[in-house]
Structures are given as C-alpha cells and as structure tokens.
CSV table of C-alpha atoms in Angstrom, one decimal:
chain,number,residue,atom,x,y,z
A,1,MET,CA,63.7,133.7,-102.1
A,2,ALA,CA,60.4,132.3,-103.3
A,3,ASP,CA,58.2,130.9,-100.6
A,4,ASP,CA,58.6,127.2,-101.1
A,5,SER,CA,59.0,126.2,-97.5
A,6,ARG,CA,57.9,122.7,-96.5
A,7,LYS,CA,55.9,124.4,-93.7
A,8,ASN,CA,54.3,127.2,-95.7
A,9,GLN,CA,51.0,128.0,-94.0
A,10,ARG,CA,48.6,129.8,-96.2
A,11,GLY,CA,45.3,128.9,-94.5
A,12,ILE,CA,42.7,126.4,-95.4
A,13,ILE,CA,42.3,125.6,-99.1
A,14,GLY,CA,38.7,124.7,-99.9
A,15,SER,CA,39.0,124.8,-103.7
A,16,TYR,CA,41.8,124.0,-106.2
A,17,THR,CA,42.1,124.4,-110.0
A,18,ALA,CA,45.0,122.8,-111.9
A,19,ILE,CA,46.1,124.3,-115.3
A,20,GLY,CA,48.8,123.1,-117.6
A,21,ASP,CA,49.7,120.4,-120.1
A,22,SER,CA,50.1,116.6,-120.1
A,23,PHE,CA,52.2,116.7,-116.8
A,24,THR,CA,49.2,118.2,-114.9
A,25,GLU,CA,46.6,116.3,-116.9
A,26,GLY,CA,48.2,113.1,-115.5
A,27,VAL,CA,49.6,111.3,-118.5
A,28,GLY,CA,51.5,108.3,-117.4
A,29,ASP,CA,49.3,107.6,-114.4
A,30,PRO,CA,46.3,105.6,-115.7
A,31,GLY,CA,43.2,105.1,-113.6
A,32,PRO,CA,40.0,103.0,-113.9
A,33,GLY,CA,38.3,102.9,-117.3
A,34,GLY,CA,41.1,104.7,-119.2
A,35,THR,CA,40.9,107.8,-117.1
A,36,LEU,CA,44.1,109.6,-115.9
A,37,ILE,CA,45.0,110.4,-112.3
A,38,GLY,CA,48.2,112.3,-112.0
A,39,TRP,CA,49.9,114.4,-109.4
A,40,ALA,CA,47.3,117.2,-109.4
A,41,ASP,CA,44.4,114.8,-108.7
A,42,ARG,CA,46.5,113.2,-105.9
A,43,LEU,CA,47.3,116.6,-104.4
A,44,ALA,CA,43.5,117.4,-104.5
A,45,VAL,CA,42.9,114.4,-102.3
A,46,LEU,CA,45.5,115.4,-99.8
A,47,LEU,CA,44.0,118.9,-99.7
A,48,ALA,CA,40.5,117.6,-99.3
A,49,ASP,CA,41.6,115.3,-96.4
A,50,ARG,CA,42.9,118.4,-94.6
A,51,LEU,CA,39.5,120.1,-94.4
A,52,PRO,CA,37.6,119.7,-91.1
A,53,ALA,CA,34.5,117.5,-91.2
A,54,PRO,CA,31.3,119.6,-91.1
A,55,ASP,CA,30.3,118.2,-87.7
A,56,ALA,CA,33.6,119.0,-86.2
A,57,VAL,CA,33.3,122.8,-86.7
A,58,VAL,CA,31.6,125.0,-84.2
A,59,GLY,CA,29.5,127.8,-85.7
A,60,PRO,CA,27.4,128.4,-88.8
A,61,PRO,CA,28.1,126.2,-91.9
A,62,ASP,CA,30.9,127.2,-94.2
A,63,ASP,CA,31.1,126.3,-97.9
A,64,THR,CA,34.6,124.8,-97.4
A,65,GLN,CA,33.6,122.5,-94.5
A,66,GLY,CA,33.9,118.9,-95.8
A,67,ASN,CA,33.1,120.1,-99.4
A,68,PHE,CA,36.4,120.5,-101.1
A,69,ARG,CA,36.0,121.3,-104.8
A,70,TYR,CA,38.5,120.6,-107.6
A,71,ALA,CA,38.9,121.3,-111.3
A,72,ASN,CA,41.6,120.1,-113.7
A,73,LEU,CA,41.8,122.1,-116.9
A,74,ALA,CA,45.1,120.8,-118.2
A,75,VAL,CA,45.3,119.2,-121.7
A,76,ARG,CA,48.3,117.3,-123.1
A,77,GLY,CA,50.4,119.0,-125.8
A,78,ARG,CA,49.4,122.5,-124.9
A,79,LEU,CA,51.9,125.3,-125.4
A,80,LEU,CA,52.1,128.3,-123.0
A,81,ASP,CA,50.0,130.6,-125.2
A,82,GLN,CA,47.3,128.0,-125.6
A,83,ILE,CA,47.1,127.5,-121.9
A,84,VAL,CA,46.9,131.3,-121.3
A,85,GLU,CA,44.2,131.6,-123.9
A,86,GLU,CA,42.1,128.5,-123.0
A,87,GLN,CA,42.7,127.8,-119.4
A,88,VAL,CA,43.7,130.9,-117.5
A,89,PRO,CA,40.4,132.8,-118.2
A,90,ARG,CA,38.4,129.7,-117.0
A,91,ALA,CA,40.6,129.5,-113.8
A,92,LYS,CA,39.9,133.2,-113.1
A,93,GLU,CA,36.2,132.6,-113.6
A,94,LEU,CA,36.3,129.7,-111.1
A,95,ALA,CA,38.3,131.9,-108.7
A,96,PRO,CA,39.5,129.0,-106.5
A,97,ASP,CA,41.6,129.3,-103.3
A,98,LEU,CA,44.5,127.7,-105.1
A,99,VAL,CA,45.7,127.4,-108.8
A,100,SER,CA,48.7,125.3,-109.8
A,101,PHE,CA,50.3,126.7,-113.0
A,102,CYS,CA,52.7,124.6,-114.9
A,103,ALA,CA,53.3,125.8,-118.5
A,104,GLY,CA,56.1,126.5,-120.9
A,105,GLY,CA,57.7,123.0,-120.9
A,106,ASN,CA,56.4,122.1,-124.4
A,107,ASP,CA,57.7,125.5,-125.7
A,108,ILE,CA,61.1,124.9,-124.3
A,109,LEU,CA,61.3,121.5,-126.0
A,110,ARG,CA,60.8,123.1,-129.4
A,111,PRO,CA,63.9,123.8,-131.5
A,112,GLY,CA,64.9,127.5,-131.5
A,113,SER,CA,62.7,128.4,-128.5
A,114,ASP,CA,63.9,131.3,-126.4
A,115,PRO,CA,63.5,130.7,-122.6
A,116,ASP,CA,63.6,134.5,-121.9
A,117,ALA,CA,60.7,135.1,-124.2
A,118,VAL,CA,58.7,132.2,-122.9
A,119,ALA,CA,59.3,133.5,-119.3
A,120,GLU,CA,58.1,137.0,-120.2
A,121,ARG,CA,54.8,135.5,-121.4
A,122,PHE,CA,54.6,133.2,-118.3
A,123,GLU,CA,55.0,136.2,-116.0
A,124,ARG,CA,52.2,138.1,-117.6
A,125,ALA,CA,49.9,135.1,-117.0
A,126,VAL,CA,51.1,134.9,-113.4
A,127,ALA,CA,50.4,138.6,-112.8
A,128,ASP,CA,46.9,138.1,-114.3
A,129,LEU,CA,46.1,135.0,-112.2
A,130,THR,CA,47.3,136.5,-108.9
A,131,GLN,CA,44.8,139.3,-109.1
A,132,ALA,CA,41.9,136.9,-109.5
A,133,VAL,CA,42.5,133.8,-107.3
A,134,GLY,CA,43.7,133.0,-103.8
A,135,THR,CA,47.2,131.5,-104.3
A,136,VAL,CA,49.1,130.6,-107.5
A,137,MET,CA,51.6,127.8,-107.1
A,138,VAL,CA,54.1,127.7,-110.0
A,139,THR,CA,56.2,124.7,-111.1
A,140,THR,CA,59.8,124.5,-112.3
A,141,GLY,CA,61.2,122.1,-114.8
A,142,PHE,CA,62.9,118.8,-114.1
A,143,ASP,CA,66.6,118.3,-114.0
A,144,THR,CA,67.1,116.2,-117.2
A,145,ARG,CA,70.8,115.4,-116.9
A,146,THR,CA,70.0,111.6,-116.7
A,147,MET,CA,67.3,111.6,-119.4
A,148,PRO,CA,68.1,110.5,-123.0
A,149,VAL,CA,67.5,113.3,-125.6
A,150,LEU,CA,66.2,115.8,-123.0
A,151,ARG,CA,69.6,116.0,-121.3
A,152,HIS,CA,70.8,118.0,-124.3
A,153,LEU,CA,68.2,120.7,-123.4
A,154,ARG,CA,69.3,120.9,-119.8
A,155,GLY,CA,70.7,124.4,-120.2
A,156,LYS,CA,67.5,125.8,-121.6
A,157,ILE,CA,65.4,124.1,-119.0
A,158,ALA,CA,67.7,125.4,-116.2
A,159,MET,CA,67.4,129.0,-117.6
A,160,TYR,CA,63.6,128.8,-117.7
A,161,THR,CA,63.5,127.3,-114.2
A,162,ALA,CA,65.6,130.2,-112.9
A,163,HIS,CA,63.0,132.6,-114.5
A,164,VAL,CA,60.1,130.8,-112.9
A,165,ARG,CA,61.7,131.1,-109.5
A,166,SER,CA,62.3,134.8,-110.0
A,167,ILE,CA,58.7,135.3,-111.1
A,168,ALA,CA,57.6,133.5,-108.0
A,169,ASP,CA,59.6,135.9,-105.9
A,170,ARG,CA,58.0,138.9,-107.4
A,171,TYR,CA,54.4,137.6,-107.0
A,172,ASP,CA,54.8,135.8,-103.7
A,173,CYS,CA,54.0,132.4,-105.3
A,174,PRO,CA,54.8,129.0,-103.6
A,175,VAL,CA,57.2,127.0,-105.9
A,176,LEU,CA,56.8,123.3,-106.7
A,177,ASP,CA,60.5,122.9,-107.3
A,178,LEU,CA,60.9,119.7,-109.4
A,179,TRP,CA,64.5,120.5,-110.3
A,180,SER,CA,65.5,119.7,-106.7
A,181,LEU,CA,63.3,116.7,-106.3
A,182,ARG,CA,66.1,114.1,-106.6
A,183,SER,CA,63.8,111.0,-106.5
A,184,VAL,CA,62.3,111.8,-109.9
A,185,GLN,CA,65.8,111.5,-111.5
A,186,ASP,CA,65.4,107.7,-111.1
A,187,ARG,CA,64.1,106.1,-114.3
A,188,ARG,CA,61.4,104.3,-112.3
A,189,ALA,CA,59.8,107.7,-111.7
A,190,TRP,CA,59.1,107.9,-115.5
A,191,ASP,CA,56.7,106.2,-117.9
A,192,SER,CA,58.0,104.0,-120.7
A,193,ASP,CA,57.8,107.0,-123.1
A,194,ARG,CA,60.4,108.8,-121.0
A,195,LEU,CA,58.5,112.1,-121.3
A,196,HIS,CA,55.8,111.6,-118.6
A,197,LEU,CA,55.9,110.5,-115.0
A,198,SER,CA,55.0,107.0,-113.9
A,199,PRO,CA,52.3,106.5,-111.2
A,200,GLU,CA,55.0,106.5,-108.5
A,201,GLY,CA,56.6,109.6,-110.0
A,202,HIS,CA,53.2,111.4,-110.0
A,203,THR,CA,52.7,110.4,-106.4
A,204,ARG,CA,56.1,111.8,-105.3
A,205,VAL,CA,55.4,115.1,-107.0
A,206,ALA,CA,52.0,115.3,-105.3
A,207,LEU,CA,53.6,114.7,-101.9
A,208,ARG,CA,56.2,117.4,-102.6
A,209,ALA,CA,53.5,119.9,-103.7
A,210,ALA,CA,51.6,119.2,-100.5
A,211,GLN,CA,54.7,119.9,-98.5
A,212,VAL,CA,55.2,123.2,-100.3
A,213,LEU,CA,51.6,124.2,-99.2
A,214,GLY,CA,52.3,123.3,-95.6
A,215,LEU,CA,50.6,119.9,-95.3
A,216,ASP,CA,51.9,117.0,-93.3
A,217,VAL,CA,52.4,114.1,-95.8
A,218,PRO,CA,52.3,110.4,-95.2
A,219,ALA,CA,55.6,109.7,-97.0
A,220,ASP,CA,58.8,111.4,-97.9
A,221,PRO,CA,58.7,112.3,-101.7
A,222,ASP,CA,62.5,112.1,-101.8
A,223,GLN,CA,62.7,108.7,-100.2
A,224,VAL,CA,65.4,106.6,-101.7
A,225,TRP,CA,64.3,104.0,-104.2
A,226,PRO,CA,65.1,100.4,-103.4
A,227,PRO,CA,68.2,98.9,-105.0
A,228,GLN,CA,67.8,97.2,-108.4
A,229,ALA,CA,70.0,95.0,-110.5
A,230,GLN,CA,72.5,96.7,-112.8
A,231,ARG,CA,71.5,96.6,-116.4
A,232,GLY,CA,73.9,95.5,-119.1
A,233,THR,CA,75.0,97.6,-122.0
A,234,LEU,CA,73.1,95.5,-124.5
A,235,GLU,CA,69.9,95.7,-122.5
A,236,VAL,CA,70.1,99.4,-122.3
A,237,ARG,CA,70.8,99.7,-126.0
A,238,ARG,CA,67.8,97.4,-126.8
A,239,ASP,CA,65.5,99.5,-124.6
A,240,ASP,CA,66.8,102.7,-126.3
A,241,ILE,CA,66.0,101.3,-129.8
A,242,GLN,CA,62.6,100.2,-128.7
A,243,TRP,CA,61.8,103.6,-127.1
A,244,ALA,CA,62.9,105.5,-130.3
A,245,ARG,CA,60.8,103.3,-132.5
A,246,GLU,CA,57.7,103.4,-130.3
A,247,TYR,CA,57.8,107.0,-128.9
A,248,LEU,CA,60.5,109.2,-130.4
A,249,VAL,CA,59.7,108.7,-134.1
A,250,PRO,CA,56.0,109.3,-133.7
A,251,TRP,CA,56.7,112.4,-131.6
A,252,ILE,CA,58.9,113.8,-134.3
A,253,GLY,CA,56.3,112.9,-136.9
A,254,ARG,CA,53.6,114.9,-135.1
A,255,ARG,CA,55.9,117.9,-134.9
A,256,LEU,CA,56.6,117.7,-138.7
A,257,ARG,CA,52.9,117.5,-139.4
A,258,GLY,CA,52.0,120.3,-137.0
A,259,GLU,CA,49.9,117.9,-134.9
A,260,SER,CA,49.6,117.6,-131.2
A,261,SER,CA,48.8,114.7,-128.9
A,262,GLY,CA,46.1,117.0,-127.4
A,263,ASP,CA,44.2,117.6,-130.6
A,264,HIS,CA,40.6,116.8,-129.9
A,265,VAL,CA,41.2,116.3,-126.2
A,266,ALA,CA,39.1,118.2,-123.7
A,267,ALA,CA,39.8,119.1,-120.1
A,268,LYS,CA,38.9,116.1,-117.9
A,269,ARG,CA,37.4,118.1,-115.1
A,270,PRO,CA,36.4,121.6,-116.3
A,271,ASP,CA,34.2,122.6,-113.3
A,272,LEU,CA,34.9,122.9,-109.6
A,273,LEU,CA,33.3,119.7,-108.3
A,274,PRO,CA,33.3,118.1,-104.9
A,275,LEU,CA,35.7,115.2,-104.6
C-alpha cells in the first residue's frame, strides 16, 4: 500500500513547493487584503514550526535551520497538462525537499473525460518529479456522494483516486487521501460555491497532510463537527436555486466560451521564500 501512515517519518523538511489548481492555490480561504491562504499555506506553517531554531542546533550552520522556504505555484482552473507544462518544470528547478502534487480534478469534471488517460499523464509527471525533488506527496479526490451535481461524477472520481493511489505505490509517494477524510463531507467544510473548501475545510486538509508527513498536529482533522439545526426542504431548495444562479450558471458559461477562472492569474508565490 502507498505510504500514507500518520506517523510517516521522512526526515526534516526545509523547503516545500505546492503545485496544482484552485484547491492548492487556496480558493475559498481568503486572507488579508484579498490574498488567499489555503491548506498548502497552512501546511507550510506547520512544517516551518517543526524546524529547530538556529540557536538550538549544535554544529555548523545549516540552510534549513530556522529558515523554512516555501513556494506555491498553483493557479485556479488549471488542467493537468497545463500544470505539467507550467508548474512541474519550475518545481524541478526549485528542487525542494517536498512537493505536493494535486492535479487532474478539473479534467475529470469535464464531460467525456477518461480517468484512465488522465491518470497515465499524471503518472508521467510523478515519475519526472520524483527524479528531481526530495519527496512528492500526491492527493486523491474527495468523496462527492453528498455534493450536489458532483455526486453524479463520483464513479469517475473514485476511478481516478484508485489510479492515484496505485501510482503512489509505484513511486513511493505519501498520499494525502481526501476520499477518506470524512470531516470534509460536511457542508460546512465547503465554500458557498460548493466547489472549493471553506477556511475550516482547508484547515482540516492541512492537518491531515501534516499527519501524512509524520508531524504531530494540534487538532484532529476528522474531529466531528458540532450539531446544527436541521434545515427544512424549502430552505434547502432556496439555497440550491441561489447557488445555481450565482455559481453554476457562470461556471457553465465559462466552459461554453472556453474561458477559465485562472485566465490572467499568476502564481501567488513563485519563488522559494522564507516564511
């Protein structure tokens, strides 16, 4: 099985580069001044906190001591081939200790897409990355059984997830398994657009990713959500109509026009910089 143990020890990580689409960019998790945070940024903080302070290490100075470096190359709307063309070469150039690689989800959402073909291209990129960087952590899809519209694609997403886990086995990659993270099946883990995580959802994914990499975390990512009042049928229907008007129709319109939400968007952190 792929090495996704909650106590996976792979040594000190002094640098981290995140590649992917809107999920890794942090859409749904707004920060100060219109910036985005997201699970990858939150994971970077957890990794940085694990590094020993420079004055706590005996011996000559080391580049990783108290100087954690992080880059986030992810851009919303990117398809797998775009990520491979634009982000993978830059990640190889940066050569960090860790790369998180989440891609293919936007491909799977497209009508007529073939999970087998997408997985073949994903594997080629993983093979390329693993030869150039320290560790490549891959990410599965979410279980969409409770999500409007996306639940109809659950079979395709499950097939692609199975491929990702198999690829991880072959290349000794830790797996951020989002399919098994039950807490993100709660609607409070998702933004109002129902396509991106909320701040709390991003936080739980970051905690799970840290566990996969062997870190002790301050909270359980699968902690049960507090109870909430049951919503009536009319309220649910009203919310569905509002969601379709505000998010679904514009999303379909962009697809018909061949546009992407990531057009004219650049990576928010293209260089390995200290946190």
